[in-house]
mmCIF file of C-alpha atoms in Angstrom:
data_model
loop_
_atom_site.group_PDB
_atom_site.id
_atom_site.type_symbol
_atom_site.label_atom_id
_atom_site.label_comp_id
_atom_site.label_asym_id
_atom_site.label_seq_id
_atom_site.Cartn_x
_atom_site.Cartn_y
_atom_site.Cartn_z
ATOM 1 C CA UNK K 1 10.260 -11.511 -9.593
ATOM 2 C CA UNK K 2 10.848 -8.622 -12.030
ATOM 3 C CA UNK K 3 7.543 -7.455 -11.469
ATOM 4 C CA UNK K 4 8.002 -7.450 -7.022
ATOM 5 C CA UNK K 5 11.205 -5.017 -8.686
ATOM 6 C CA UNK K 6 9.060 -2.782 -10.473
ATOM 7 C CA UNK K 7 6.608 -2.298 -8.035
ATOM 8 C CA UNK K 8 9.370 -1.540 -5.507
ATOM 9 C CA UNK K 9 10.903 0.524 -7.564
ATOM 10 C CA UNK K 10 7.880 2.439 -8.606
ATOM 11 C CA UNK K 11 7.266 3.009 -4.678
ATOM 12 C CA UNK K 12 10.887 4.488 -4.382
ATOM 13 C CA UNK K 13 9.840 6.768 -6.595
ATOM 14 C CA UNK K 14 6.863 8.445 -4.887
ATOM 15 C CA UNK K 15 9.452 9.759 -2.241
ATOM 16 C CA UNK K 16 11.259 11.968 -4.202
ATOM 17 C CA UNK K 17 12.601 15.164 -4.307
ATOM 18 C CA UNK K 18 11.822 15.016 -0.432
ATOM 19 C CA UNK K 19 13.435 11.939 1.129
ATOM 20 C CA UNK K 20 16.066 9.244 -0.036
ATOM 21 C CA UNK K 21 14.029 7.089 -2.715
ATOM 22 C CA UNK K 22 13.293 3.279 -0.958
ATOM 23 C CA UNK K 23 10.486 1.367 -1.493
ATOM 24 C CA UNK K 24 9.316 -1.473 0.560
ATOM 25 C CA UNK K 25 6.537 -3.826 0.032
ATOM 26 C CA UNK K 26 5.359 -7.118 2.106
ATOM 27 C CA UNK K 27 4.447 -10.462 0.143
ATOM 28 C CA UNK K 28 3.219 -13.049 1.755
ATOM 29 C CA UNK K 29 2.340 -16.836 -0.731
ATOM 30 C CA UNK K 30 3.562 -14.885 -3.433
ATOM 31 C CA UNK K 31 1.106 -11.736 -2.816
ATOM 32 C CA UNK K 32 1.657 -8.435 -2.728
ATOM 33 C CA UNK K 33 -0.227 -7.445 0.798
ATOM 34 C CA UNK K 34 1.268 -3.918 0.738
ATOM 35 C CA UNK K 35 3.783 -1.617 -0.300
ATOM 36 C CA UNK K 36 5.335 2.403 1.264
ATOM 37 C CA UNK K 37 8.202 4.465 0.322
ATOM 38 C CA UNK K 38 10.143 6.938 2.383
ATOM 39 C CA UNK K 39 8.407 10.168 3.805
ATOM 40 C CA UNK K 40 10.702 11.188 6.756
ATOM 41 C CA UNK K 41 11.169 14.390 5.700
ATOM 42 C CA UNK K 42 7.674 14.840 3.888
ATOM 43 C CA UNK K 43 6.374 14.519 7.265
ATOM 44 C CA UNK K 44 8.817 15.507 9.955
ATOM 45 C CA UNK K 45 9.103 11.660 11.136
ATOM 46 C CA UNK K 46 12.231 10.102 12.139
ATOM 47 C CA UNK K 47 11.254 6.743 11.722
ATOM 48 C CA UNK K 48 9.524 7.583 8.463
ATOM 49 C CA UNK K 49 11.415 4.715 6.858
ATOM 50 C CA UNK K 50 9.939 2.455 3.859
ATOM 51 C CA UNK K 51 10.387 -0.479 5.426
ATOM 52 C CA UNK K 52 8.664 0.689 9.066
ATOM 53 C CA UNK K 53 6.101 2.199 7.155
ATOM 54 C CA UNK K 54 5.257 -1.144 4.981
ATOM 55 C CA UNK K 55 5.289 -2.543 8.484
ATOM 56 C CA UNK K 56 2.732 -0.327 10.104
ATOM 57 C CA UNK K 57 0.406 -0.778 7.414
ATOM 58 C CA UNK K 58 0.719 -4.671 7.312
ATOM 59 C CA UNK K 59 -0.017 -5.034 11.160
ATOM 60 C CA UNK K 60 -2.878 -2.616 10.967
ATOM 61 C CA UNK K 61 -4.368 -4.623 8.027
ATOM 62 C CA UNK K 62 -3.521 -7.861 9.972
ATOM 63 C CA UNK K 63 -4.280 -6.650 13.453
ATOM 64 C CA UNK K 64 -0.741 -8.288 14.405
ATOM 65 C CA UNK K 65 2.698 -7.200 15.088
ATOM 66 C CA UNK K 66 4.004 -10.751 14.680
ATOM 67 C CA UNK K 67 4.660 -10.750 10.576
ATOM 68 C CA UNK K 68 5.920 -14.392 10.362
ATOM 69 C CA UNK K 69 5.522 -15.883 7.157
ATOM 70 C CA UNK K 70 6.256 -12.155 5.122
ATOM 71 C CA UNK K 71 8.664 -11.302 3.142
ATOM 72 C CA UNK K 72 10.165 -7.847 2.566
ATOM 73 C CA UNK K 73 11.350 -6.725 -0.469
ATOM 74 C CA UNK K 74 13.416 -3.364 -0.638
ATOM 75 C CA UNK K 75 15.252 -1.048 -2.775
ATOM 76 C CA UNK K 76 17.805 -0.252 -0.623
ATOM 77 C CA UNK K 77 19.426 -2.367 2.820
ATOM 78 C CA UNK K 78 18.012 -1.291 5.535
ATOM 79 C CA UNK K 79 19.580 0.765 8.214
ATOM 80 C CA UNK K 80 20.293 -0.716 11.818
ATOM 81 C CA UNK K 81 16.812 1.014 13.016
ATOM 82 C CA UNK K 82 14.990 -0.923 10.284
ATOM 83 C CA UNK K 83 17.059 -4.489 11.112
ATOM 84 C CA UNK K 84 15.840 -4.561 14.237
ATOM 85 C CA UNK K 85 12.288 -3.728 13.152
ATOM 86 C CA UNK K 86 12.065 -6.244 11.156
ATOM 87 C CA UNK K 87 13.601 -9.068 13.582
ATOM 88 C CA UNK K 88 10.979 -7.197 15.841
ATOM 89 C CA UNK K 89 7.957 -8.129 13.124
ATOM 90 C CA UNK K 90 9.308 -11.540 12.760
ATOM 91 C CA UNK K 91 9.713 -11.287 9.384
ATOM 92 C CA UNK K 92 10.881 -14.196 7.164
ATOM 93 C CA UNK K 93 13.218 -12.932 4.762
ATOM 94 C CA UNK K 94 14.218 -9.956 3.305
ATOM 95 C CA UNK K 95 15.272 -9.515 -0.430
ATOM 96 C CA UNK K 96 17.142 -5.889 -1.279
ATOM 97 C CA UNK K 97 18.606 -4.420 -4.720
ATOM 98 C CA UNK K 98 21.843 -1.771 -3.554
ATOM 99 C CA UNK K 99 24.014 -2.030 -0.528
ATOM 100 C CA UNK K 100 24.179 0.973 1.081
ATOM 101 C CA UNK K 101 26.152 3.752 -0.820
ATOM 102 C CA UNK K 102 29.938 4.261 0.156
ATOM 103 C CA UNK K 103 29.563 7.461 1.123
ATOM 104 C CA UNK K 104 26.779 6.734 3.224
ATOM 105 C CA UNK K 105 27.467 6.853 7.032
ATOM 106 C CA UNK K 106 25.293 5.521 9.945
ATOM 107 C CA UNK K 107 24.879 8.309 12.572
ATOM 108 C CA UNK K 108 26.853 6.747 15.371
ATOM 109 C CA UNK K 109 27.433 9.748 18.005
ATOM 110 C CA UNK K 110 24.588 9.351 20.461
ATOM 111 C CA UNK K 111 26.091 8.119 23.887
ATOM 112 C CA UNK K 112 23.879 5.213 25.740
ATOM 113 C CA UNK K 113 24.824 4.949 29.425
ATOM 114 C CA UNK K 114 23.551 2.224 31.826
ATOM 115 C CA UNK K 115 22.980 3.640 35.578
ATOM 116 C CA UNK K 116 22.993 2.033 38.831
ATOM 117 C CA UNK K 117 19.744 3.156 41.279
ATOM 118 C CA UNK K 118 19.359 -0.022 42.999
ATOM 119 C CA UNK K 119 16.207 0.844 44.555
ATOM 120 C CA UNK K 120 14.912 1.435 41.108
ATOM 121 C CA UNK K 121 16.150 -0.969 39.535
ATOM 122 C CA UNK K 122 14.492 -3.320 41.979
ATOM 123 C CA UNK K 123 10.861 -1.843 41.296
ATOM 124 C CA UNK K 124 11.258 -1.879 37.646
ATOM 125 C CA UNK K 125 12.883 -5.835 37.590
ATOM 126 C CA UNK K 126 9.880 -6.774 39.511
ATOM 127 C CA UNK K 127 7.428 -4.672 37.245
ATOM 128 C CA UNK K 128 9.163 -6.775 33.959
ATOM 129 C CA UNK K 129 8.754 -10.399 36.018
ATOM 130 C CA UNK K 130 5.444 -9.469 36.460
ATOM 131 C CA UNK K 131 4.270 -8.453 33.341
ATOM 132 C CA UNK K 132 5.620 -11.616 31.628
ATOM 133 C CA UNK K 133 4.929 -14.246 34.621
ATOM 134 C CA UNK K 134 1.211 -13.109 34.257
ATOM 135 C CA UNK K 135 1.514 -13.453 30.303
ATOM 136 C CA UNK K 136 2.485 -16.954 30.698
#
C-alpha cells in the first residue's frame, strides 16, 4: 500500500510550481493501470484535474467509460466536479491521503436557473425518450 502512496505522491509532484500538487492513479486486481497529476493551469484546462485526467487515460486505454472494478487512489479529496466524475466512471472505491485544506473554498457563485418553454421542452423530452427507448 505504501508503494500505491509513493507513486501517488511522486505524480503530485510533477504538477508543481504550476498547479495544486494531486496525483491520481487507477488500480485495478492490485495493478497499477495508470497514473496523472494536475495540469490545469499548465495547460489552460478547467477540468485539468488529476483524477479526470487518470480517467481519460484509463477509458482511452480500455476503450470504455464504464470503470467498474477500479479503484482510485488520490493525494488529495476530490472536488464536487471530480465526485461526480467518478460516480460517472463507475468507479469502485476511492482511497485519498488529506481532506481538503481549511482554507480551501469551493467556488459556489455561479447561478443555475431552470426555464419554462413548453414547446421546447416538449421536443427535447421526446428527443431524451427516444434516444434511450431505442438503446433498450
Amino acid at each position: 500500500m505504501d508503494r500505491i502512496w509513493d507513486i501517488c505522491i511522486d505524480e503530485a509532484c510533477k504538477s508543481l510550481p504550476f498547479d495544486v500538487p494531486i496525483g491520481a492513479i487507477l488500480v485495478k486486481d492490485n495493478k497499477v493501470i495508470a497514473k496523472a497529476h494536475n495540469n490545469r493551469e499548465a495547460y489552460c484546462d478547467i477540468i485539468g484535474h488529476a483524477e479526470v485526467n487518470v480517467i481519460r487515460k484509463v477509458g482511452k486505454l480500455s476503450g470504455s467509460w464504464n470503470l467498474g472494478g477500479y479503484e482510485l487512489y488520490v493525494t488529495l479529496k476530490p472536488c464536487k466536479m471530480c465526485e461526480n466524475i467518478i460516480k460517472q466512471a463507475r468507479i469502485s472505491k476511492v482511497y485519498y491521503l488529506l481532506d481538503k485544506l481549511d482554507f480551501k473554498k469551493d467556488y459556489d457563485k455561479t447561478i443555475f436557473e431552470k426555464v419554462s418553454v413548453f414547446e421546447s421542452e416538449q421536443t427535447y423530452a421526446n428527443i431524451l425518450k427516444n434516444f434511450f427507448k431505442d438503446k433498450r
